[in-house]
Short mmCIF file of C-alpha atoms and ligand atoms in Angstrom, two decimals:
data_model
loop_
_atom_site.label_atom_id
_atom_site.label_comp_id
_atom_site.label_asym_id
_atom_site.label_seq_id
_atom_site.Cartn_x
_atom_site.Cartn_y
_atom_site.Cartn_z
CA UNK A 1 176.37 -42.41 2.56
CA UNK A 2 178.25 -44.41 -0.23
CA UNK A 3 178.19 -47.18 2.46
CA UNK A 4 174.55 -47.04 2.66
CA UNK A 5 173.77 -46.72 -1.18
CA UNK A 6 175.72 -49.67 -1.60
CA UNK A 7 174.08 -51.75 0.89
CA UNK A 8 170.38 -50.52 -1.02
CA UNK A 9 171.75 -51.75 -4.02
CA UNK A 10 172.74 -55.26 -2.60
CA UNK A 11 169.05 -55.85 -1.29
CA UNK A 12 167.17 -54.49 -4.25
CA UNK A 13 169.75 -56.77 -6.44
CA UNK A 14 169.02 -59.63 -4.30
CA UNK A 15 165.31 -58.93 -3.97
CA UNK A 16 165.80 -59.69 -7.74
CA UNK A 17 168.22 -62.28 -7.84
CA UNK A 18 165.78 -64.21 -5.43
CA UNK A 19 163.10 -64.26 -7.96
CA UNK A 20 164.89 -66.59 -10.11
CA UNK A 21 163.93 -70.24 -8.71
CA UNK A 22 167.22 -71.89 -7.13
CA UNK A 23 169.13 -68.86 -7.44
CA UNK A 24 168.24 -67.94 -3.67
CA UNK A 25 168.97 -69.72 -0.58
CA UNK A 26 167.37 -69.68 2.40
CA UNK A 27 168.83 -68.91 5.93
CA UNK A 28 167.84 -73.06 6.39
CA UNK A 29 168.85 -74.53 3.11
CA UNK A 30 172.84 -74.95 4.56
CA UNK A 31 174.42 -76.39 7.77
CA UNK A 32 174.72 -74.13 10.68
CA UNK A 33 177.82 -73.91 12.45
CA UNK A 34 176.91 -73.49 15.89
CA UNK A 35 175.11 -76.76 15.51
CA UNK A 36 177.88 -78.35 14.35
CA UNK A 37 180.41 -76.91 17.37
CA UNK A 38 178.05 -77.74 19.67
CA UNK A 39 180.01 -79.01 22.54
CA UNK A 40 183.22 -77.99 21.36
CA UNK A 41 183.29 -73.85 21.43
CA UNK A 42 180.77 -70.92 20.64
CA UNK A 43 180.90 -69.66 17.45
CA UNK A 44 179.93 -66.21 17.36
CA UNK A 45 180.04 -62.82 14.91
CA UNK A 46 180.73 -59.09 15.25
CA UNK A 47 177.25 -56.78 14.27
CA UNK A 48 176.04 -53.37 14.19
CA UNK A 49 172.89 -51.58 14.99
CA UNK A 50 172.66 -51.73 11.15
CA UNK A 51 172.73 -55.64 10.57
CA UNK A 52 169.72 -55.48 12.92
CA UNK A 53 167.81 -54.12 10.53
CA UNK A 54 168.35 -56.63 8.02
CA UNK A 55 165.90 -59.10 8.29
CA UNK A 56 167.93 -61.77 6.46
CA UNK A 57 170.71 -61.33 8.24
CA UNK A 58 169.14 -61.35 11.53
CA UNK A 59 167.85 -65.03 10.25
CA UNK A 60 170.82 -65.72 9.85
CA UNK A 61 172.82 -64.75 13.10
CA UNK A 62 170.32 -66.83 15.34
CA UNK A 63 170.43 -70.05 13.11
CA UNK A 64 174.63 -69.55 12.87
CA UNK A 65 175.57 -68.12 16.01
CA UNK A 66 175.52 -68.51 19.38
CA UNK A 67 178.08 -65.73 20.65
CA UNK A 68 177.50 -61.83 19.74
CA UNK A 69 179.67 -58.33 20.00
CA UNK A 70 178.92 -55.00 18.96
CA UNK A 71 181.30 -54.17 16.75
CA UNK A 72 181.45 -50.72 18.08
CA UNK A 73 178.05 -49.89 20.08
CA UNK A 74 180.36 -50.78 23.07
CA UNK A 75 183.37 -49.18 23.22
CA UNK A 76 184.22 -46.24 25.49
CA UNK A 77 183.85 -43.70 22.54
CA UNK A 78 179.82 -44.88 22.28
CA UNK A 79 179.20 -45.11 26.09
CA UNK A 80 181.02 -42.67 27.29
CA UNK A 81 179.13 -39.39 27.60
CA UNK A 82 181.47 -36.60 27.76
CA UNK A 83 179.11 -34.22 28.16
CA UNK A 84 177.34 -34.99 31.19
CA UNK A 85 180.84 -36.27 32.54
CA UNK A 86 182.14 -32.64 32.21
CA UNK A 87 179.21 -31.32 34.07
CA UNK A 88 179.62 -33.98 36.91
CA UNK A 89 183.14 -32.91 37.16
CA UNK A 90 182.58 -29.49 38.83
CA UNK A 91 181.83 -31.48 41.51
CA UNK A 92 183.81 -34.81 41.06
CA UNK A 93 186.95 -35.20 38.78
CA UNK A 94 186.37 -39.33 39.28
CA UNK A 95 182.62 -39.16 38.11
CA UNK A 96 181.93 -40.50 34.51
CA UNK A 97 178.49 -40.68 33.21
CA UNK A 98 177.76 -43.49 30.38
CA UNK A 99 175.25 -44.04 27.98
CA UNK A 100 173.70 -47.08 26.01
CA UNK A 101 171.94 -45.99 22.99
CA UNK A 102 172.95 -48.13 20.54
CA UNK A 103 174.23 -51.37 22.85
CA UNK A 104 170.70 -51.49 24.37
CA UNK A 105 169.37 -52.30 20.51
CA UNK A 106 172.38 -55.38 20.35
CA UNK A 107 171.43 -56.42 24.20
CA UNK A 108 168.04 -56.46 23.63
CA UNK A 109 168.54 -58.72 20.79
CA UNK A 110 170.91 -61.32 22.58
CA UNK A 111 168.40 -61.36 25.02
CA UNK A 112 164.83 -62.26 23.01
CA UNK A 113 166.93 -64.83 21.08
CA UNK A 114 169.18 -66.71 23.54
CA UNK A 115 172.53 -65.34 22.49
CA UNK A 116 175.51 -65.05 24.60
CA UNK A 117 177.14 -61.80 24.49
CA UNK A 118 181.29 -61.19 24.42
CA UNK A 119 181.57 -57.58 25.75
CA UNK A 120 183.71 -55.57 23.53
CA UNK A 121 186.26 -53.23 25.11
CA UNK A 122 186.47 -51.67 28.43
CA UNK A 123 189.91 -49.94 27.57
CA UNK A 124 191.59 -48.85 24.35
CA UNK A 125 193.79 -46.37 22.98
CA UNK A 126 191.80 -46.00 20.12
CA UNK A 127 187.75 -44.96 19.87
CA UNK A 128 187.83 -43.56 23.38
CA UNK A 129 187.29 -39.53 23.64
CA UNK A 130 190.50 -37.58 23.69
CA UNK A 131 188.50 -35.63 26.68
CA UNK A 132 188.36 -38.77 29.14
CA UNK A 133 191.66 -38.11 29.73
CA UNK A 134 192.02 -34.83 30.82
CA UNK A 135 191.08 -32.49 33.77
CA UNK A 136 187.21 -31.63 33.41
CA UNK A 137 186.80 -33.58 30.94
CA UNK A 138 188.34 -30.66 28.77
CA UNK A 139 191.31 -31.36 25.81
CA UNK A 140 192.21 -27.60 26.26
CA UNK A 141 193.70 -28.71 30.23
CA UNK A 142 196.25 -30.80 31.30
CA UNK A 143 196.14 -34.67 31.18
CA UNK A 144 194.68 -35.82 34.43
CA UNK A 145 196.69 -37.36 37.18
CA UNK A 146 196.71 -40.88 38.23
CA UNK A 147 195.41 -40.51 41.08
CA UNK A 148 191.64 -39.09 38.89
CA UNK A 149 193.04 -41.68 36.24
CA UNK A 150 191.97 -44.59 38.40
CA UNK A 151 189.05 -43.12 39.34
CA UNK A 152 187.69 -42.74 36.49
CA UNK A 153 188.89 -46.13 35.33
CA UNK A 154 187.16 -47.88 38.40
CA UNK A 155 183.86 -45.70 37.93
CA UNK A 156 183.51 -46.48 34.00
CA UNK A 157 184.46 -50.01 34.72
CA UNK A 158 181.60 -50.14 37.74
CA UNK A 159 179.17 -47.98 35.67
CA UNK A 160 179.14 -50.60 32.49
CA UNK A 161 179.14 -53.37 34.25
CA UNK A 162 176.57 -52.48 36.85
CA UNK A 163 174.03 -51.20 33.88
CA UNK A 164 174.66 -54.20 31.77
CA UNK A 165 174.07 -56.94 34.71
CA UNK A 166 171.09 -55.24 36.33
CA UNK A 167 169.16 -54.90 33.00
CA UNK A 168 170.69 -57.74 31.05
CA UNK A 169 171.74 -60.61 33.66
CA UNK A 170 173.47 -63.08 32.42
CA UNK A 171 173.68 -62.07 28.86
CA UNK A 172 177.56 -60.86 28.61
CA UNK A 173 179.68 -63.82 29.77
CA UNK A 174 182.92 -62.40 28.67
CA UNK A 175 184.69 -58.90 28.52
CA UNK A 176 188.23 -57.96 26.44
CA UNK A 177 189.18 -55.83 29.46
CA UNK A 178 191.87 -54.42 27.35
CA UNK A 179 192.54 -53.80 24.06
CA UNK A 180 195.40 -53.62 22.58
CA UNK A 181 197.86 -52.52 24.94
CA UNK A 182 201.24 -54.11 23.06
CA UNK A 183 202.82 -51.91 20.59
CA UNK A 184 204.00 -53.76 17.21
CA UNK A 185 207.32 -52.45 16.95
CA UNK A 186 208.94 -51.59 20.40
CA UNK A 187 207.06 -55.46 21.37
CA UNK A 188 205.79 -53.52 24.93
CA UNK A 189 203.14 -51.50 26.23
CA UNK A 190 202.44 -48.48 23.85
CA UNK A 191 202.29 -44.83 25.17
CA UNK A 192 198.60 -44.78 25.21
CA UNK A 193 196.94 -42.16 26.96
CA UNK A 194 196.10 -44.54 29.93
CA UNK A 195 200.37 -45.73 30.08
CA UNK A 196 201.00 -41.83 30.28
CA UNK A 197 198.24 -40.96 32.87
CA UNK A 198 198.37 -44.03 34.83
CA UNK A 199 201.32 -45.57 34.28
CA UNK A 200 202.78 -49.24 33.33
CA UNK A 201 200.62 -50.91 36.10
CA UNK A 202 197.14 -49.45 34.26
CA UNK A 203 196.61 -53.07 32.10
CA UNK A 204 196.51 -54.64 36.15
CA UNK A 205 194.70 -52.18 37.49
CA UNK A 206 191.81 -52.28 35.05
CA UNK A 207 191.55 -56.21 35.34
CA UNK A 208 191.72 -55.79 39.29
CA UNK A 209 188.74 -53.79 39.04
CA UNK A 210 187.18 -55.55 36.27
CA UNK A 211 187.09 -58.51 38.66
CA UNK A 212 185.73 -56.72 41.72
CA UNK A 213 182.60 -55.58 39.34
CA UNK A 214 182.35 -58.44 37.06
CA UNK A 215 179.25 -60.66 37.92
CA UNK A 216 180.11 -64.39 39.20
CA UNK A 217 181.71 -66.36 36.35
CA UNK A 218 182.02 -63.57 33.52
CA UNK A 219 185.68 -64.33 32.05
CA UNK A 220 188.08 -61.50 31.33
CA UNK A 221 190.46 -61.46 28.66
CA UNK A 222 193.27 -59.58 26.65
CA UNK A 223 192.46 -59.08 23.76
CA UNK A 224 195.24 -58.44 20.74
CA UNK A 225 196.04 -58.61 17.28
CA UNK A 226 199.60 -59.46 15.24
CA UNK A 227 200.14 -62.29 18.23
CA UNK A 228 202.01 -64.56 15.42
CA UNK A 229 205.06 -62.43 15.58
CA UNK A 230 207.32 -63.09 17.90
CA UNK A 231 208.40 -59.92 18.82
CA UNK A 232 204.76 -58.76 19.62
CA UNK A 233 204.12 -62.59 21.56
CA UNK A 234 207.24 -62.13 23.42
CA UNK A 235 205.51 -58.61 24.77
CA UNK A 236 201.97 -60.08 25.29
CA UNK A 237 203.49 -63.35 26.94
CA UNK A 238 204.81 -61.38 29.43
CA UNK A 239 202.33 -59.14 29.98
CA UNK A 240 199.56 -62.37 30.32
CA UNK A 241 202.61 -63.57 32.84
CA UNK A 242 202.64 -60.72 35.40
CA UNK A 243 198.42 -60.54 34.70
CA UNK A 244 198.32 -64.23 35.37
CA UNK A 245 200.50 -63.58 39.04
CA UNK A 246 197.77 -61.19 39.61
CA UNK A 247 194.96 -63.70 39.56
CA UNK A 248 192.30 -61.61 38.05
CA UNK A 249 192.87 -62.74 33.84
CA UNK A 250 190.81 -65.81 32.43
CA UNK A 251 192.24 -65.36 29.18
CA UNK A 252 193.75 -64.05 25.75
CA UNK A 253 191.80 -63.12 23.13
CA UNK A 254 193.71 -63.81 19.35
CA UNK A 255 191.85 -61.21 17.05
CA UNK A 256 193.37 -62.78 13.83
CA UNK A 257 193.02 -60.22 11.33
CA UNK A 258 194.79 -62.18 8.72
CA UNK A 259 195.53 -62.44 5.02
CA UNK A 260 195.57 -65.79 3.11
CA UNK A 261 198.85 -67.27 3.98
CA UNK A 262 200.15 -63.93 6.22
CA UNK A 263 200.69 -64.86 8.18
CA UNK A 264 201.72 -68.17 7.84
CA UNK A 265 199.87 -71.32 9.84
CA UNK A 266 203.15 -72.30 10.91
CA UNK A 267 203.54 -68.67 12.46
CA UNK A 268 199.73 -68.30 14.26
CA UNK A 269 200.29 -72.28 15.42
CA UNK A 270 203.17 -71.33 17.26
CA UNK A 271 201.16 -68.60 18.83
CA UNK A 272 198.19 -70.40 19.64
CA UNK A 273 200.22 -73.70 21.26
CA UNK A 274 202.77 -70.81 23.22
CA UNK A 275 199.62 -68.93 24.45
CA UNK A 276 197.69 -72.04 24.94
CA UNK A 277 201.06 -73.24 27.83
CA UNK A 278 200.14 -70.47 30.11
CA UNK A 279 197.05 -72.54 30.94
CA UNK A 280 194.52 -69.63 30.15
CA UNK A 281 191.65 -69.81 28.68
CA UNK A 282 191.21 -68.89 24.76
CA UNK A 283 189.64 -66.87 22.27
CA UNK A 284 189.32 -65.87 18.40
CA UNK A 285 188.02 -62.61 18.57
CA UNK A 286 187.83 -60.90 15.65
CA UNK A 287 188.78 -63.63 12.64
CA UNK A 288 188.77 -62.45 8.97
CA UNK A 289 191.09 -63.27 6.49
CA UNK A 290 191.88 -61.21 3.41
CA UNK A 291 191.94 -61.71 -0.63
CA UNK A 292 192.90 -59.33 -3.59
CA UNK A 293 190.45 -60.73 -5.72
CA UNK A 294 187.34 -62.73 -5.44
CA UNK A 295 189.02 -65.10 -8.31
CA UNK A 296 188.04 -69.24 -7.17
CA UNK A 297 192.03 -69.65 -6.24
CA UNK A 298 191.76 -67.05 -4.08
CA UNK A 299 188.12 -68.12 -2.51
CA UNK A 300 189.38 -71.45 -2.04
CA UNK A 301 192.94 -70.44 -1.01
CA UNK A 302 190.64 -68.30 1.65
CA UNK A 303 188.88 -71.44 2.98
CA UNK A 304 191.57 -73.40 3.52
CA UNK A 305 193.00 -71.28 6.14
CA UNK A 306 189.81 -71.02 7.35
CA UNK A 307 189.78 -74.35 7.93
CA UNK A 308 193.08 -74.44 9.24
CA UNK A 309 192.65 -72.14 12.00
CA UNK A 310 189.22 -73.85 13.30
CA UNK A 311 191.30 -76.99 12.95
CA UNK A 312 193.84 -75.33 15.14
CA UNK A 313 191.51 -74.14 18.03
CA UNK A 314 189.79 -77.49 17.59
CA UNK A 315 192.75 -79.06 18.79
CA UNK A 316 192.68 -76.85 22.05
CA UNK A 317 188.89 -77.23 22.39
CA UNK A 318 189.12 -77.83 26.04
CA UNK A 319 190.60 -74.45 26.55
CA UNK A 320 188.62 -72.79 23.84
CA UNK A 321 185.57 -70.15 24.36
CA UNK A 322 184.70 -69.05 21.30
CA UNK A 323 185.57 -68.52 17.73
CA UNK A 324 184.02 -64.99 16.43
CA UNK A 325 184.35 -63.49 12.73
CA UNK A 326 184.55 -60.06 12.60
CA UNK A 327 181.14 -59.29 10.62
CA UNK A 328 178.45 -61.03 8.73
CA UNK A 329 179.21 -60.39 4.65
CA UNK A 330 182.00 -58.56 2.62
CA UNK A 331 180.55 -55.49 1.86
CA UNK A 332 180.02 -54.77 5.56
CA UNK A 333 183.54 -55.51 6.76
CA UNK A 334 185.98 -53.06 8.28
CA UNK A 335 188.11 -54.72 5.62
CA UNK A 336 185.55 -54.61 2.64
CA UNK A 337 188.29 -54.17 0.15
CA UNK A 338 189.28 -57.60 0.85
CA UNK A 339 186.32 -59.73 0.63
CA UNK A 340 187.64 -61.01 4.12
CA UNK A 341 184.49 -62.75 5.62
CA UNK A 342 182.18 -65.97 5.20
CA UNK A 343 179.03 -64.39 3.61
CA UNK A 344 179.26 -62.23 0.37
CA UNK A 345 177.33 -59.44 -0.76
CA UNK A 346 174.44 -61.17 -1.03
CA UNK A 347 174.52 -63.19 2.11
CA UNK A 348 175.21 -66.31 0.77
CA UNK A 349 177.55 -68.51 2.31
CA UNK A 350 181.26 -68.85 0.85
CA UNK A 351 183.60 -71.42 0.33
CA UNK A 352 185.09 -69.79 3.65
CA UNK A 353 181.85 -70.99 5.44
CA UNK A 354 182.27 -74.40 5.01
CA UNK A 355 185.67 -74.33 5.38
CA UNK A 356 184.59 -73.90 8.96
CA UNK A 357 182.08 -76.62 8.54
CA UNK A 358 184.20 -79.27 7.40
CA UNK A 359 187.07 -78.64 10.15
CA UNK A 360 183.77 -79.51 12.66
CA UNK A 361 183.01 -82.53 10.36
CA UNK A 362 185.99 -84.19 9.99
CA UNK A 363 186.19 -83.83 13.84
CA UNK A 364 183.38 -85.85 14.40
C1 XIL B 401 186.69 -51.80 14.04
C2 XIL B 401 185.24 -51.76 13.59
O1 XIL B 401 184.91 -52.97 12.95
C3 XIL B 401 185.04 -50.59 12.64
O2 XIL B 401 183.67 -50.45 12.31
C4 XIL B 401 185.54 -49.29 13.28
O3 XIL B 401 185.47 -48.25 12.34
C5 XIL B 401 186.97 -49.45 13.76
O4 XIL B 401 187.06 -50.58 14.62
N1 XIL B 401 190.46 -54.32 16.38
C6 XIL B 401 189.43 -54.20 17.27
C7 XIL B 401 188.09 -53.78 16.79
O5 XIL B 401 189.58 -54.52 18.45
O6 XIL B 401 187.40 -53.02 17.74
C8 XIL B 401 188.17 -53.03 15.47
O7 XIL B 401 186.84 -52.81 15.01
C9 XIL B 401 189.01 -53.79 14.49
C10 XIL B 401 190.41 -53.97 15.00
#
């Protein structure tokens, strides 16, 4: 509610603001950066079923971008629906029934205005019901064996993809088949749900049968965050290693949820060049970068590593999908306390945005 009444505010303020001649700019009155990649790497965003109904900032998204996720409209714990997946298991313990309220809106979207789509997650420990793991579907029985495990993972995974492709061809080129999966501390697989039902082999399993769904040419990635630490790289190394032997990974997704200067470029160059030797292809998933204050130190101190991380991925172009910030403007970040993204509150662009620019420019 506060979320919502905030967001009021921001267009009745800017309904305002806009009144005042040259205090408003237009959606066409700065560069885009998709034009300016061109040729290099998609440069995409994160949105909601709320952005869409934002007229500016749907403006906005088709002159910037030309790679889209739902931020959350496609994660198990929205398609997933647990209800009708109980009722099928009377029958079936493998069955799972899915859903695509609010994904149809972003789909439908992509699809009228050319955008590519970067399906985001087929597996997680987190935002997936506590119910998909257990007999019937109910939390009150036992976790389910592997045995219904892999069922279920092979029918959700079949399910999504078949619904998607059949009413949206084309549209999702990419999936993060798995999310997460590396625990910060012990630097290996963390005792998700799907490690204790499954078992160590679930991260292969779910790209084996991501590949036996996935349409001709739709790349499939792992997708993590904290890679610049070296305990947590040495884990996903190996893990991309023994996915790699399997045959059925494209590539790693680096979701870069950063602050200014933590961690360091030195640190996420490291990670990006050791990544980058396995020959895979790469991603930026989810990029937003922190600040206390919205003081012009910190704003500028924000661009720069910006700048410095395009200039990074420009350097490995040729393996390069896609760069993606995690949301349109500040207020509407996960991180909103941080003033983490390239648009403020009023959708303007920040000295973050054309720190992305110029990293294109000086390229050319
Ligand atoms: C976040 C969304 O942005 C929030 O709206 C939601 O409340 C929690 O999840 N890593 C991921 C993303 O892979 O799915 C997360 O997205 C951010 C961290």
């Amino acid at each position: 509610m506060k979320r919502i009444s905030a967001m009021l505010i921001t267009a009745v303020l800017t309904v305002l603001f806009c009144i005042i001649p040259g205090q408003c700019e237009t959606t066409t009155d700065y560069p885009s950066l998709k034009e300016a990649y061109e040729g290099k790497f998609d440069i995409g965003t994160a949105i909601s079923q709320q952005t869409l109904v934002d007229m500016k900032l749907r403006e906005i998204i088709i002159r910037q971008f030309s790679i889209i996720t739902a931020g959350n409209e496609m994660k198990p714990q929205s398609l997933l629906d647990i209800t009708k997946c109980a009722e099928l298991a009377r029958e079936d313990e493998t069955a799972v029934a899915v859903r695509f309220t609010g994904a149809k809106l972003i789909l439908d979207f992509a699809q009228k205005n050319g955008l590519k789509v970067h399906g985001h997650t087929l597996l997680w420990h987190e935002q997936t019901p506590e119910a998909f793991f257990h007999e019937g579907y109910d939390t009150k029985k036992a976790l389910a064996s592997r045995e219904i495990m892999l069922g279920r993972m092979e029918n959700y995974i079949r399910e999504v993809m078949a619904w998607t492709e059949e009413r949206y061809p084309g549209v999702i080129v990419s999936w993060d088949v798995v999310n997460e999966a590396i625990h910060d501390n012990t630097g290996w697989l963390r005792k998700s749900n799907w490690y204790k039902t499954v078992g160590e082999d679930y991260v292969a399993r779910a790209f084996e049968f991501a590949r036996k769904y996935a349409a001709d040419g739709v790349l499939l990635y792992y997708n993590d965050y904290n890679t610049a630490y070296p305990g947590k790289l040495n884990g996903i190394v190996k893990l991309l290693e023994q996915l790699i032997a399997e045959g059925n990974i494209d590539g790693y997704g680096f979701q870069m949820h950063h602050k200014v200067g933590s961690p360091s470029m030195d640190m996420i160059t490291r990670a990006v060049e050791r990544i980058a030797g396995l020959g895979i292809r790469l991603r930026v998933s989810e990029l937003d970068i922190g600040i206390n204050s919205k003081s012009e130190t910190n704003l500028n101190n924000q661009k720069a590593m910006y700048k410095a991380i395009m200039k990074l991925m420009l350097r490995f172009s040729d393996q390069t999908e896609a760069v993606q910030v995690w949301g349109l403007t500040d207020d509407s970040s996960w991180r909103a306390g941080t003033y983490p993204l390239i648009f403020d509150n009023f959708r303007k662009p920040k000295p973050a945005f054309y720190g992305m620019l110029e990293a294109a420019e000086e390229q050319n």
